[in-house]
Structure formats: structure tokens, C-alpha cells
XYZ file of N, CA and C in Angstrom:
855
model
N -69.989 8.200 17.411
C -71.125 7.317 17.646
C -70.689 6.203 18.595
N -71.497 6.011 19.621
C -71.228 4.953 20.580
C -71.797 3.643 20.062
N -70.974 2.591 20.076
C -71.411 1.297 19.555
C -70.837 0.194 20.417
N -71.638 -0.857 20.591
C -71.150 -2.002 21.353
C -70.507 -3.039 20.436
N -70.640 -2.860 19.102
C -70.057 -3.795 18.142
C -68.680 -3.355 17.665
N -68.502 -2.055 17.515
C -67.241 -1.522 17.002
C -66.719 -0.458 17.951
N -65.556 -0.716 18.532
C -64.923 0.238 19.439
C -63.747 0.876 18.697
N -64.034 1.964 17.994
C -63.021 2.616 17.163
C -61.835 3.099 17.990
N -62.098 3.605 19.174
C -61.013 4.114 20.020
C -60.065 2.995 20.434
N -60.658 1.848 20.795
C -59.823 0.715 21.186
C -59.016 0.194 20.002
N -59.621 0.182 18.813
C -58.919 -0.274 17.620
C -57.734 0.635 17.300
N -57.948 1.949 17.418
C -56.870 2.902 17.152
C -55.751 2.754 18.175
N -56.141 2.589 19.443
C -55.137 2.426 20.499
C -54.350 1.131 20.304
N -55.047 0.074 19.872
C -54.380 -1.205 19.642
C -53.399 -1.120 18.471
N -53.803 -0.419 17.397
C -52.909 -0.244 16.246
C -51.661 0.536 16.641
N -51.866 1.564 17.467
C -50.726 2.354 17.933
C -49.777 1.510 18.775
N -50.352 0.684 19.646
C -49.520 -0.144 20.512
C -48.750 -1.188 19.702
N -49.390 -1.736 18.656
C -48.694 -2.698 17.801
C -47.511 -2.043 17.077
N -47.729 -0.821 16.604
C -46.657 -0.091 15.924
C -45.496 0.189 16.877
N -45.859 0.571 18.105
C -44.818 0.842 19.099
C -44.053 -0.437 19.434
N -44.774 -1.546 19.589
C -44.116 -2.824 19.891
C -43.158 -3.234 18.768
N -43.583 -2.990 17.524
C -42.728 -3.327 16.381
C -41.455 -2.478 16.387
N -41.623 -1.173 16.603
C -40.450 -0.287 16.659
C -39.550 -0.633 17.844
N -40.178 -1.030 18.948
C -39.409 -1.392 20.134
C -38.583 -2.655 19.878
N -39.161 -3.612 19.172
C -38.433 -4.841 18.848
C -37.243 -4.545 17.936
N -37.451 -3.645 16.972
C -36.362 -3.269 16.061
C -35.231 -2.595 16.832
N -35.602 -1.683 17.719
C -34.594 -0.968 18.507
C -33.818 -1.915 19.418
N -34.524 -2.835 20.049
C -33.850 -3.799 20.920
C -32.906 -4.704 20.124
N -33.303 -5.069 18.907
C -32.442 -5.883 18.051
C -31.186 -5.111 17.663
N -31.331 -3.826 17.349
C -30.170 -3.003 17.000
C -29.214 -2.867 18.178
N -29.785 -2.710 19.370
C -28.935 -2.571 20.550
C -28.189 -3.872 20.837
N -28.866 -4.997 20.683
C -28.234 -6.284 20.981
C -27.185 -6.675 19.944
N -27.425 -6.330 18.665
C -26.488 -6.705 17.598
C -25.483 -5.611 17.267
N -25.828 -4.370 17.594
C -24.958 -3.253 17.236
C -25.095 -2.824 15.793
N -26.065 -3.395 15.074
C -26.249 -3.100 13.651
C -27.628 -2.508 13.406
N -27.646 -1.490 12.547
C -28.939 -0.981 12.111
C -29.383 -1.644 10.810
N -28.420 -2.252 10.108
C -28.721 -3.021 8.898
C -28.086 -4.396 9.069
N -28.908 -5.347 9.495
C -28.403 -6.689 9.720
C -28.830 -7.687 8.677
N -29.754 -7.293 7.810
C -30.262 -8.187 6.775
C -30.790 -7.344 5.622
N -31.031 -7.963 4.461
C -31.574 -7.205 3.320
C -32.905 -6.540 3.633
N -33.657 -7.113 4.576
C -34.957 -6.533 4.909
C -34.813 -5.166 5.567
N -33.696 -4.936 6.242
C -33.495 -3.648 6.913
C -33.221 -2.535 5.910
N -32.329 -2.789 4.969
C -32.012 -1.827 3.910
C -31.248 -2.593 2.834
N -31.937 -2.953 1.774
C -31.353 -3.824 0.752
C -30.104 -3.215 0.128
N -30.136 -1.913 -0.159
C -29.009 -1.256 -0.826
C -27.778 -1.241 0.077
N -27.968 -0.790 1.316
C -26.840 -0.722 2.245
C -26.300 -2.115 2.557
N -27.192 -3.091 2.687
C -26.748 -4.455 2.982
C -25.900 -5.000 1.837
N -26.328 -4.749 0.597
C -25.582 -5.225 -0.573
C -24.212 -4.561 -0.659
N -24.173 -3.240 -0.454
C -22.905 -2.508 -0.526
C -21.948 -2.980 0.563
N -22.456 -3.101 1.772
C -21.593 -3.503 2.891
C -21.082 -4.929 2.721
N -21.909 -5.814 2.183
C -21.477 -7.198 1.958
C -20.353 -7.252 0.931
N -20.491 -6.458 -0.138
C -19.442 -6.396 -1.158
C -18.147 -5.843 -0.580
N -18.266 -4.795 0.226
C -17.076 -4.190 0.829
C -16.408 -5.144 1.818
N -17.196 -5.917 2.544
C -16.618 -6.906 3.459
C -15.829 -7.956 2.691
N -16.365 -8.371 1.534
C -15.662 -9.349 0.704
C -14.335 -8.785 0.209
N -14.344 -7.518 -0.217
C -13.107 -6.878 -0.665
C -12.105 -6.770 0.483
N -12.610 -6.460 1.660
C -11.727 -6.359 2.824
C -11.092 -7.701 3.161
N -11.875 -8.756 3.001
C -11.344 -10.091 3.256
C -10.211 -10.420 2.289
N -10.392 -10.041 1.018
C -9.342 -10.276 0.019
C -8.095 -9.463 0.346
N -8.291 -8.218 0.788
C -7.153 -7.381 1.150
C -6.405 -7.960 2.350
N -7.139 -8.552 3.266
C -6.493 -9.161 4.430
C -5.575 -10.301 4.010
N -6.032 -11.083 3.021
C -5.202 -12.180 2.514
C -3.936 -11.625 1.867
N -4.103 -10.535 1.094
C -2.946 -9.909 0.450
C -1.972 -9.385 1.508
N -2.523 -8.758 2.547
C -1.673 -8.249 3.619
C -0.892 -9.354 4.313
N -1.551 -10.486 4.537
C -0.858 -11.618 5.155
C 0.256 -12.140 4.251
N -0.032 -12.198 2.936
C 0.985 -12.661 1.989
C 2.179 -11.711 1.967
N 1.901 -10.403 2.025
C 2.991 -9.431 2.061
C 3.811 -9.578 3.340
N 3.121 -9.848 4.443
C 3.834 -10.065 5.695
C 4.754 -11.270 5.618
N 4.275 -12.337 4.981
C 5.110 -13.525 4.803
C 6.295 -13.215 3.897
N 6.031 -12.459 2.822
C 7.112 -12.101 1.906
C 8.160 -11.233 2.573
N 7.701 -10.263 3.374
C 8.640 -9.393 4.079
C 9.480 -10.192 5.072
N 8.844 -11.148 5.742
C 9.588 -11.990 6.681
C 10.635 -12.827 5.949
N 10.255 -13.349 4.779
C 11.201 -14.142 3.990
C 12.369 -13.284 3.528
N 12.071 -12.047 3.105
C 13.136 -11.137 2.683
C 14.048 -10.785 3.856
N 13.464 -10.598 5.031
C 14.273 -10.294 6.217
C 15.200 -11.457 6.568
N 14.660 -12.674 6.479
C 15.487 -13.853 6.768
C 16.637 -13.945 5.773
N 16.316 -13.750 4.486
C 17.353 -13.821 3.449
C 18.386 -12.715 3.635
N 17.915 -11.509 4.002
C 18.833 -10.392 4.215
C 19.771 -10.664 5.389
N 19.207 -11.206 6.468
C 20.027 -11.538 7.635
C 21.064 -12.599 7.293
N 20.625 -13.619 6.547
C 21.556 -14.678 6.143
C 22.645 -14.126 5.228
N 22.263 -13.210 4.341
C 23.242 -12.614 3.431
C 24.301 -11.840 4.200
N 23.871 -11.100 5.219
C 24.832 -10.370 6.044
C 25.781 -11.326 6.757
N 25.236 -12.445 7.225
C 26.093 -13.450 7.861
C 27.110 -14.003 6.874
N 26.669 -14.197 5.626
C 27.580 -14.709 4.604
C 28.678 -13.698 4.281
N 28.323 -12.413 4.291
C 29.335 -11.372 4.073
C 30.398 -11.446 5.166
N 29.947 -11.589 6.403
C 30.897 -11.698 7.515
C 31.779 -12.936 7.371
N 31.170 -14.036 6.962
C 31.945 -15.268 6.783
C 32.939 -15.134 5.640
N 32.530 -14.468 4.553
C 33.432 -14.270 3.422
C 34.620 -13.399 3.818
N 34.375 -12.436 4.696
C 35.486 -11.606 5.183
C 36.490 -12.459 5.950
N 35.973 -13.404 6.718
C 36.874 -14.303 7.438
C 37.625 -15.223 6.481
N 36.921 -15.669 5.416
C 37.590 -16.487 4.401
C 38.725 -15.701 3.767
N 38.477 -14.439 3.473
C 39.512 -13.595 2.855
C 40.734 -13.479 3.766
N 40.449 -13.274 5.047
C 41.565 -13.174 5.996
C 42.399 -14.459 6.018
N 41.713 -15.596 5.956
C 42.440 -16.869 5.989
C 43.257 -17.074 4.713
N 42.710 -16.661 3.566
C 43.437 -16.804 2.302
C 44.676 -15.916 2.304
N 44.534 -14.692 2.815
C 45.696 -13.796 2.923
C 46.749 -14.423 3.831
N 46.280 -14.990 4.940
C 47.218 -15.623 5.873
C 47.912 -16.818 5.238
N 47.214 -17.510 4.326
C 47.807 -18.682 3.675
C 48.973 -18.298 2.784
N 49.027 -17.044 2.359
C 50.125 -16.595 1.512
C 51.410 -16.346 2.266
N 51.317 -16.319 3.593
C 52.511 -16.120 4.411
C 53.173 -17.473 4.672
N 54.434 -17.576 4.346
C 55.140 -18.859 4.462
C 55.278 -19.325 5.901
N 55.186 -18.392 6.833
C 55.386 -18.757 8.238
C 54.123 -19.316 8.884
N 53.002 -19.200 8.240
C 51.740 -19.642 8.826
C 51.522 -21.139 8.612
N 50.789 -21.725 9.524
C 50.457 -23.148 9.460
C 49.284 -23.335 8.502
N 49.591 -23.787 7.286
C 48.547 -23.905 6.267
C 47.569 -25.037 6.566
N 48.021 -26.034 7.273
C 47.111 -27.118 7.650
C 46.025 -26.586 8.584
N 46.438 -25.740 9.521
C 45.479 -25.145 10.438
C 44.534 -24.208 9.684
N 45.112 -23.434 8.764
C 44.282 -22.524 7.961
C 43.270 -23.317 7.144
N 43.735 -24.443 6.573
C 42.831 -25.303 5.801
C 41.660 -25.766 6.664
N 41.940 -26.143 7.904
C 40.893 -26.594 8.818
C 39.900 -25.469 9.109
N 40.432 -24.264 9.319
C 39.563 -23.122 9.591
C 38.680 -22.810 8.390
N 39.259 -22.886 7.186
C 38.482 -22.631 5.975
C 37.373 -23.663 5.811
N 37.693 -24.900 6.087
C 36.680 -25.953 5.975
C 35.513 -25.675 6.915
N 35.822 -25.223 8.114
C 34.770 -24.896 9.069
C 33.936 -23.708 8.586
N 34.612 -22.729 8.006
C 33.895 -21.563 7.490
C 32.951 -21.953 6.357
N 33.423 -22.831 5.461
C 32.577 -23.238 4.340
C 31.387 -24.066 4.813
N 31.635 -24.877 5.827
C 30.522 -25.632 6.411
C 29.496 -24.683 7.013
N 29.985 -23.650 7.677
C 29.090 -22.668 8.274
C 28.331 -21.895 7.203
N 29.007 -21.590 6.090
C 28.340 -20.905 4.984
C 27.228 -21.768 4.402
N 27.521 -23.048 4.212
C 26.509 -23.964 3.690
C 25.317 -24.043 4.632
N 25.590 -24.160 5.923
C 24.516 -24.229 6.911
C 23.697 -22.943 6.923
N 24.377 -21.815 6.755
C 23.675 -20.529 6.734
C 22.710 -20.454 5.563
N 23.179 -20.873 4.389
C 22.320 -20.861 3.201
C 21.126 -21.785 3.390
N 21.378 -22.980 3.908
C 20.295 -23.949 4.084
C 19.283 -23.500 5.131
N 19.755 -22.781 6.137
C 18.860 -22.367 7.222
C 18.096 -21.089 6.908
N 18.417 -20.445 5.787
C 17.751 -19.182 5.443
C 16.405 -19.451 4.791
N 15.596 -20.281 5.439
C 14.290 -20.661 4.896
C 13.188 -20.130 5.793
N 12.063 -19.816 5.164
C 10.896 -19.360 5.911
C 9.657 -19.842 5.173
N 8.795 -20.524 5.909
C 7.554 -21.044 5.327
C 7.820 -21.941 4.115
N 8.883 -22.725 4.208
C 9.185 -23.672 3.144
C 9.895 -23.088 1.944
N 10.256 -21.803 1.978
C 10.946 -21.163 0.866
C 12.332 -20.698 1.314
N 13.251 -20.758 0.361
C 14.622 -20.329 0.637
C 15.144 -19.590 -0.584
N 15.276 -18.273 -0.465
C 15.744 -17.462 -1.587
C 17.247 -17.613 -1.819
N 17.931 -18.290 -0.931
C 19.365 -18.498 -1.097
C 19.697 -19.926 -1.507
N 18.690 -20.700 -1.834
C 18.908 -22.105 -2.171
C 19.529 -22.237 -3.546
N 20.573 -23.054 -3.656
C 21.233 -23.309 -4.934
C 21.086 -24.776 -5.279
N 20.659 -25.056 -6.513
C 20.401 -26.445 -6.887
C 21.162 -26.890 -8.123
N 21.545 -25.966 -9.010
C 22.194 -26.356 -10.262
C 23.701 -26.526 -10.084
N 24.301 -27.310 -10.951
C 25.747 -27.546 -10.899
C 26.345 -27.408 -12.288
N 27.576 -26.928 -12.339
C 28.274 -26.798 -13.615
C 29.229 -27.956 -13.789
N 29.476 -28.304 -15.036
C 30.398 -29.401 -15.313
C 31.838 -28.931 -15.286
N 32.763 -29.855 -15.529
C 34.174 -29.477 -15.569
C 34.962 -30.132 -14.460
N 36.271 -30.202 -14.667
C 37.157 -30.797 -13.678
C 37.629 -29.717 -12.725
N 36.943 -29.616 -11.579
C 37.292 -28.554 -10.644
C 38.262 -29.030 -9.580
N 38.346 -30.324 -9.369
C 39.264 -30.831 -8.356
C 38.903 -30.285 -6.982
N 39.869 -30.240 -6.049
C 39.625 -29.612 -4.742
C 39.312 -28.137 -4.958
N 38.131 -27.720 -4.625
C 37.737 -26.354 -4.962
C 36.858 -25.767 -3.882
N 36.772 -24.468 -3.910
C 35.825 -23.758 -3.064
C 34.826 -23.046 -3.951
N 33.600 -23.019 -3.529
C 32.567 -22.340 -4.305
C 31.990 -21.245 -3.419
N 32.244 -20.030 -3.773
C 31.819 -18.910 -2.946
C 30.698 -18.170 -3.649
N 29.855 -17.520 -2.864
C 28.689 -16.830 -3.402
C 29.103 -15.701 -4.332
N 28.447 -15.609 -5.483
C 28.827 -14.565 -6.430
C 27.655 -13.760 -6.950
N 26.444 -14.213 -6.793
C 25.304 -13.466 -7.310
C 24.063 -14.325 -7.303
N 23.031 -13.911 -8.016
C 21.789 -14.667 -8.083
C 21.252 -14.672 -9.500
N 20.512 -15.735 -9.807
C 19.704 -15.745 -11.024
C 18.306 -15.322 -10.606
N 17.306 -15.655 -11.418
C 15.943 -15.276 -11.049
C 15.449 -16.031 -9.836
N 16.041 -17.189 -9.567
C 15.547 -17.960 -8.434
C 16.625 -18.567 -7.551
N 17.864 -18.633 -8.017
C 18.909 -19.312 -7.254
C 20.106 -18.410 -6.995
N 20.861 -18.800 -6.007
C 22.072 -18.068 -5.651
C 23.247 -18.624 -6.439
N 24.024 -17.740 -7.051
C 25.191 -18.182 -7.814
C 26.395 -18.344 -6.903
N 27.216 -19.321 -7.227
C 28.491 -19.510 -6.550
C 29.606 -19.449 -7.590
N 30.783 -19.093 -7.143
C 31.969 -19.174 -8.003
C 32.809 -20.349 -7.528
N 33.164 -21.214 -8.450
C 34.024 -22.356 -8.108
C 35.460 -21.990 -8.444
N 36.336 -22.069 -7.477
C 37.732 -21.681 -7.681
C 38.646 -22.811 -7.242
N 39.479 -23.307 -8.165
C 40.455 -24.349 -7.830
C 41.696 -23.698 -7.244
N 42.057 -24.121 -6.056
C 43.224 -23.537 -5.390
C 44.249 -24.606 -5.026
N 44.218 -25.732 -5.748
C 45.112 -26.839 -5.422
C 46.521 -26.625 -5.951
N 46.684 -25.736 -6.907
C 47.973 -25.413 -7.541
C 48.500 -26.548 -8.392
N 47.727 -27.649 -8.519
C 48.148 -28.731 -9.413
C 47.566 -28.541 -10.797
N 46.560 -27.706 -10.901
C 45.924 -27.456 -12.190
C 45.405 -26.033 -12.152
N 46.080 -25.132 -12.796
C 45.735 -23.725 -12.696
C 44.613 -23.287 -13.602
N 44.078 -24.171 -14.399
C 43.087 -23.736 -15.384
C 41.656 -23.785 -14.857
N 41.437 -24.471 -13.747
C 40.070 -24.710 -13.305
C 39.537 -23.554 -12.459
N 39.167 -22.486 -13.077
C 38.475 -21.386 -12.430
C 37.197 -21.149 -13.217
N 36.060 -21.328 -12.573
C 34.801 -21.272 -13.319
C 33.679 -20.788 -12.422
N 32.561 -20.439 -13.042
C 31.363 -20.062 -12.313
C 30.372 -21.212 -12.354
N 29.692 -21.404 -11.269
C 28.696 -22.471 -11.214
C 27.680 -22.140 -10.132
N 26.647 -22.951 -10.047
C 25.700 -22.884 -8.942
C 25.793 -24.213 -8.231
N 26.349 -24.228 -7.044
C 26.611 -25.502 -6.387
C 26.703 -25.306 -4.891
N 27.266 -26.299 -4.220
C 27.447 -26.220 -2.778
C 28.869 -25.801 -2.457
N 29.122 -25.573 -1.197
C 30.450 -25.143 -0.767
C 31.261 -26.358 -0.349
N 32.468 -26.484 -0.893
C 33.346 -27.600 -0.528
C 34.659 -27.054 0.006
N 35.611 -27.947 0.226
C 36.860 -27.558 0.885
C 37.767 -26.771 -0.040
N 38.573 -25.925 0.559
C 39.568 -25.142 -0.172
C 40.956 -25.696 0.139
N 41.665 -26.076 -0.930
C 43.023 -26.565 -0.710
C 44.010 -25.419 -0.724
N 44.747 -25.197 0.343
C 45.678 -24.073 0.425
C 47.112 -24.541 0.653
N 47.336 -25.826 0.529
C 48.659 -26.352 0.876
C 49.744 -25.865 -0.061
N 49.402 -25.600 -1.323
C 50.455 -25.258 -2.286
C 50.087 -24.029 -3.098
N 49.527 -23.016 -2.441
C 49.101 -21.816 -3.153
C 50.300 -20.991 -3.595
N 50.253 -20.541 -4.841
C 51.250 -19.600 -5.339
C 50.717 -18.186 -5.163
N 51.604 -17.192 -5.315
C 51.180 -15.805 -5.170
C 50.089 -15.448 -6.165
N 50.222 -15.937 -7.402
C 49.190 -15.642 -8.407
C 47.856 -16.247 -8.015
N 47.891 -17.445 -7.438
C 46.651 -18.082 -6.990
C 46.024 -17.290 -5.853
N 46.871 -16.768 -4.956
C 46.368 -15.936 -3.866
C 45.644 -14.721 -4.423
N 46.278 -14.039 -5.369
C 45.683 -12.839 -5.955
C 44.371 -13.167 -6.655
N 44.368 -14.272 -7.406
C 43.146 -14.679 -8.109
C 42.025 -14.981 -7.126
N 42.370 -15.701 -6.083
C 41.369 -16.076 -5.087
C 40.804 -14.854 -4.379
N 41.675 -13.922 -4.020
C 41.203 -12.704 -3.358
C 40.278 -11.910 -4.269
N 40.609 -11.879 -5.565
C 39.734 -11.192 -6.510
C 38.362 -11.833 -6.579
N 38.342 -13.157 -6.582
C 37.067 -13.883 -6.605
C 36.269 -13.601 -5.334
N 36.956 -13.628 -4.199
C 36.273 -13.383 -2.928
C 35.725 -11.964 -2.871
N 36.525 -10.988 -3.319
C 36.060 -9.600 -3.318
C 34.830 -9.439 -4.205
N 34.844 -10.112 -5.367
C 33.683 -10.050 -6.257
C 32.466 -10.687 -5.599
N 32.715 -11.784 -4.883
C 31.614 -12.459 -4.199
C 31.012 -11.568 -3.119
N 31.871 -10.897 -2.350
C 31.385 -9.999 -1.304
C 30.583 -8.851 -1.912
N 31.079 -8.313 -3.029
C 30.360 -7.241 -3.703
C 28.969 -7.694 -4.121
N 28.913 -8.892 -4.714
C 27.615 -9.408 -5.139
C 26.706 -9.715 -3.953
N 27.294 -10.174 -2.865
C 26.500 -10.414 -1.665
C 25.907 -9.121 -1.119
N 26.706 -8.062 -1.137
C 26.207 -6.766 -0.675
C 25.068 -6.280 -1.557
N 25.220 -6.470 -2.874
C 24.137 -6.101 -3.789
C 22.894 -6.945 -3.521
N 23.131 -8.225 -3.262
C 22.025 -9.120 -2.956
C 21.311 -8.698 -1.677
N 22.098 -8.326 -0.660
C 21.497 -7.846 0.575
C 20.679 -6.591 0.361
N 21.172 -5.713 -0.524
C 20.420 -4.492 -0.839
C 19.095 -4.824 -1.508
N 19.127 -5.824 -2.389
C 17.898 -6.241 -3.067
C 16.881 -6.761 -2.053
N 17.347 -7.625 -1.154
C 16.448 -8.170 -0.141
C 15.917 -7.069 0.777
N 16.803 -6.150 1.172
C 16.378 -5.065 2.042
C 15.351 -4.173 1.381
N 15.589 -3.838 0.107
C 14.638 -3.001 -0.625
C 13.306 -3.713 -0.794
N 13.361 -5.019 -1.068
C 12.123 -5.791 -1.225
C 11.332 -5.810 0.076
N 12.030 -6.013 1.181
C 11.363 -6.017 2.479
C 10.734 -4.664 2.778
N 11.462 -3.588 2.458
C 10.943 -2.242 2.697
C 9.700 -1.972 1.862
N 9.747 -2.363 0.586
C 8.587 -2.150 -0.285
C 7.372 -2.933 0.210
N 7.608 -4.161 0.637
C 6.486 -4.974 1.118
C 5.916 -4.423 2.418
N 6.776 -3.883 3.277
C 6.290 -3.266 4.513
C 5.441 -2.041 4.204
N 5.892 -1.232 3.241
C 5.125 -0.044 2.850
C 3.771 -0.451 2.283
N 3.783 -1.469 1.412
C 2.539 -1.931 0.817
C 1.616 -2.529 1.876
N 2.208 -3.233 2.832
C 1.405 -3.814 3.903
C 0.757 -2.721 4.744
N 1.504 -1.661 5.046
C 0.946 -0.538 5.805
C -0.187 0.127 5.029
N -0.005 0.256 3.711
C -1.054 0.853 2.886
C -2.318 -0.002 2.915
N -2.149 -1.309 2.789
C -3.306 -2.205 2.803
C -3.998 -2.154 4.161
N -3.207 -2.058 5.219
C -3.788 -1.949 6.555
C -4.613 -0.674 6.687
N -4.071 0.447 6.188
C -4.808 1.713 6.235
C -6.056 1.646 5.366
N -5.934 1.015 4.192
C -7.082 0.878 3.294
C -8.162 0.015 3.927
N -7.746 -1.059 4.589
C -8.708 -1.933 5.265
C -9.447 -1.185 6.363
N -8.722 -0.373 7.119
C -9.356 0.422 8.175
C -10.357 1.407 7.586
N -10.002 2.032 6.464
C -10.906 2.986 5.821
C -12.177 2.293 5.342
N -12.015 1.106 4.769
C -13.191 0.355 4.310
C -14.056 -0.055 5.496
N -13.414 -0.457 6.598
C -14.173 -0.807 7.805
C -14.990 0.380 8.305
N -14.384 1.561 8.265
C -15.128 2.753 8.691
C -16.300 3.019 7.754
N -16.078 2.819 6.460
C -17.163 3.003 5.503
C -18.293 2.021 5.735
N -17.943 0.772 6.001
C -18.968 -0.234 6.292
C -19.730 0.139 7.558
N -18.986 0.600 8.565
C -19.620 0.980 9.819
C -20.611 2.114 9.655
N -20.263 3.085 8.817
C -21.177 4.214 8.608
C -22.469 3.782 7.929
N -22.426 2.666 7.214
C -23.621 2.179 6.514
C -24.503 1.303 7.393
N -23.905 0.449 8.197
C -24.711 -0.576 8.873
C -24.637 -0.539 10.396
N -23.678 0.176 10.976
C -23.580 0.191 12.437
C -24.674 1.057 13.047
N -25.184 0.617 14.175
C -26.199 1.385 14.888
C -25.531 2.428 15.780
N -26.167 3.615 15.852
C -25.712 4.657 16.768
C -26.283 4.333 18.143
N -25.457 3.853 19.052
C -25.951 3.361 20.331
C -26.561 4.466 21.183
N -26.033 5.683 21.084
C -26.635 6.798 21.820
C -28.051 7.061 21.321
N -28.187 7.075 20.008
C -29.507 7.307 19.414
C -30.468 6.172 19.744
N -29.994 4.947 19.654
C -30.865 3.803 19.920
C -31.263 3.745 21.391
N -30.365 4.124 22.286
C -30.695 4.141 23.707
C -31.784 5.164 24.001
N -31.652 6.339 23.394
C -32.675 7.373 23.567
C -34.002 6.919 22.978
N -33.946 6.292 21.804
C -35.163 5.798 21.158
C -35.841 4.720 22.020
N -35.022 3.865 22.635
C -35.577 2.799 23.470
C -36.374 3.371 24.639
N -35.812 4.367 25.301
C -36.520 4.978 26.433
C -37.812 5.637 25.976
N -37.759 6.315 24.827
C -38.958 6.971 24.307
C -40.029 5.945 23.953
N -39.643 4.859 23.323
C -40.609 3.830 22.932
C -41.198 3.129 24.151
N -40.391 2.924 25.174
C -40.916 2.311 26.393
C -41.965 3.207 27.043
N -41.723 4.522 27.024
C -42.709 5.470 27.553
C -43.971 5.446 26.703
N -43.802 5.451 25.370
C -44.958 5.394 24.469
C -45.748 4.103 24.666
N -45.036 3.018 24.925
C -45.720 1.743 25.140
C -46.608 1.806 26.378
N -46.098 2.404 27.447
C -46.897 2.536 28.665
C -48.126 3.401 28.421
N -47.947 4.493 27.688
C -49.081 5.368 27.379
C -50.089 4.661 26.487
N -49.594 3.843 25.544
C -50.502 3.122 24.650
C -51.336 2.113 25.427
N -50.725 1.470 26.410
C -51.471 0.526 27.248
C -52.570 1.258 28.017
N -52.230 2.405 28.567
C -53.237 3.190 29.284
C -54.339 3.654 28.340
N -53.965 4.081 27.129
C -54.955 4.528 26.150
C -55.899 3.396 25.781
N -55.354 2.193 25.584
C -56.194 1.046 25.248
C -57.121 0.699 26.404
N -56.599 0.832 27.612
C -57.422 0.550 28.782
C -58.587 1.526 28.873
N -58.316 2.796 28.591
C -59.377 3.812 28.615
C -60.400 3.541 27.525
N -59.914 3.187 26.324
C -60.832 2.924 25.212
C -61.725 1.732 25.511
N -61.207 0.751 26.225
C -62.006 -0.436 26.531
C -63.097 -0.160 27.556
N -63.008 0.947 28.292
C -64.042 1.281 29.284
C -65.265 1.904 28.645
N -65.189 2.262 27.341
C -66.337 2.893 26.674
C -67.533 1.953 26.630
N -67.276 0.661 26.496
C -68.391 -0.299 26.482
C -69.094 -0.324 27.836
N -68.326 -0.198 28.891
C -68.925 -0.156 30.220
C -69.785 1.091 30.384
N -69.352 2.199 29.798
C -70.142 3.434 29.879
C -71.471 3.276 29.157
N -71.465 2.558 28.018
C -72.727 2.327 27.293
C -73.661 1.475 28.145
N -73.084 0.494 28.853
C -73.903 -0.359 29.703
C -74.569 0.437 30.814
N -73.882 1.436 31.340
C -74.441 2.247 32.417
C -75.669 3.035 31.946
N -75.749 3.312 30.630
C -76.900 4.063 30.108
C -78.207 3.301 30.306
N -78.104 1.969 30.371
C -79.324 1.164 30.489
C -79.599 0.744 31.929
N -78.746 1.187 32.823
C -79.011 0.906 34.225
C -80.011 1.914 34.775
N -80.658 1.555 35.843
C -81.703 2.381 36.430
C -82.903 2.406 35.485
């Protein structure tokens, strides 16, 4: 029915064009953002799942960073431990040399003092991010006199040292403690003192090697865990992408199709609007 009050064809064409414009706006938004689900209005379920997964990924990233810091700390401690092993080997050589009557014990004493200073500096410098796994803070009592304190092991948090009196004026002062490294007196060492000292040094080196193994194993475990978390994070990212990422090939094709439909809808509306003019022509002449 032809009517000048209601143009059904124009109304239908206008509704079609509005629908196309709405779809075109959605497609353009997906292309610009790269997301097919950017808000709860797009897909409430997918948006909720992806938001939760992003939060979990963020937590995993923090864990991965912490593991990286821990591995770095273990590497620093392991490197310092190896340096201490090398220094202890030099200490052993000097103690053996002190047992030879022809050697200059004053010079050996000076070399030992330098080695102990270097050991102390090594322990103090083995810090990372404000932590030092080789830091020793506790001290043992007793009359140790001129003594050397060499690394012997670790507690749950501190590095153990062995305190050994080598002054030969008091043979009873051999003890374990957690302390700093001080000078070694070698001016009057007896053969028994040499043997005792070498035994202490060998035990210290053994414990240092065990300590280095602990640090190395810890670093390896943290690296493995960090790699796992990295792989897990990537997997979660892929899962999130499959839920909310837009397929750009599909959206590009859709955009071209909608643009063509929009042009056709405009032409259709234009044709529908000419129906009123046709009715007017009926009354001409």
C-alpha cells in the first residue's frame, strides 16, 4: 500500500543501515584495540575469565622476579665461596711454608694477614639486594689470643668460622665460633700446631666446597623454576589471547564487507525515499 504518512521501505532501509553502522563501529573498535572482548558488555564470561587469568599472570611475574633475585644472590654467594676456597688454598700453602725453618716467618705472617683481610672483604662484598648469605654476626667466648678464624660451615642463616690459636703460647685455645677473620701468629709454630692448623684448614675447605655445592644447587633449582614460570606465563597469555584477542584477518574482511553493505544501505534508503515523489506524480496532470 502506497502511503504518504508511513514509508515502510524507508523505515526498513533505515533500520538496516543502523544495524550496519553499529556492526561497523564494533569492527572498527576491534581493529583499533586488537580486542574482541574489551569490556563486560562484549562478553561477560570471557571478560571475567581473562581478567582473573591476567591477575594470576601478574602474581606469577612477581614470583618469577623473586626467583631471579634469589638465583642472582645464590650466584653471588657461590662465586664468593669459590674465591674463599682459592684464598684458603693460599693460606694452607703459607702455613706449610711457615713450618720450614729456613723461611721468613715475618714475611709469611704479613702475607697471611693480607689473605685474611681479603677473605673478610670477600665475605662482606658477597651481597646482593641488601642480603648476604655469607654474613657472620655471632661470636663465641673464650680466650683465643692471636687467632685466625677460617670458614668452616653454615648455620641456617650465617657462615661458621673456626677460631684457631697459633701463637704457641697457649695450646688449648682451639674452638669453633662465628666471627670475623683476624691475624694468624706464625712466629713460634710447633710441628703439632702446623698439623692441627692444616687439619682445620682442610676441614674449612671441605665445608666451603659443600657450601658452594649448596649455593650452586639452589641457583640451578631457582633457574629451573623460573623457566617453568616463564613457560606457564606464556601459556596463560596464549589462553587469554584466544579468549579476547581479535582475529585481524577476520576483522579486516568484515570491515570491507560492512563498508560495502553500508553503501548499499544508503542507496536502498535513497530509493525508498523516492516513493513519496512517485505518489506525488499520480496527482500531476
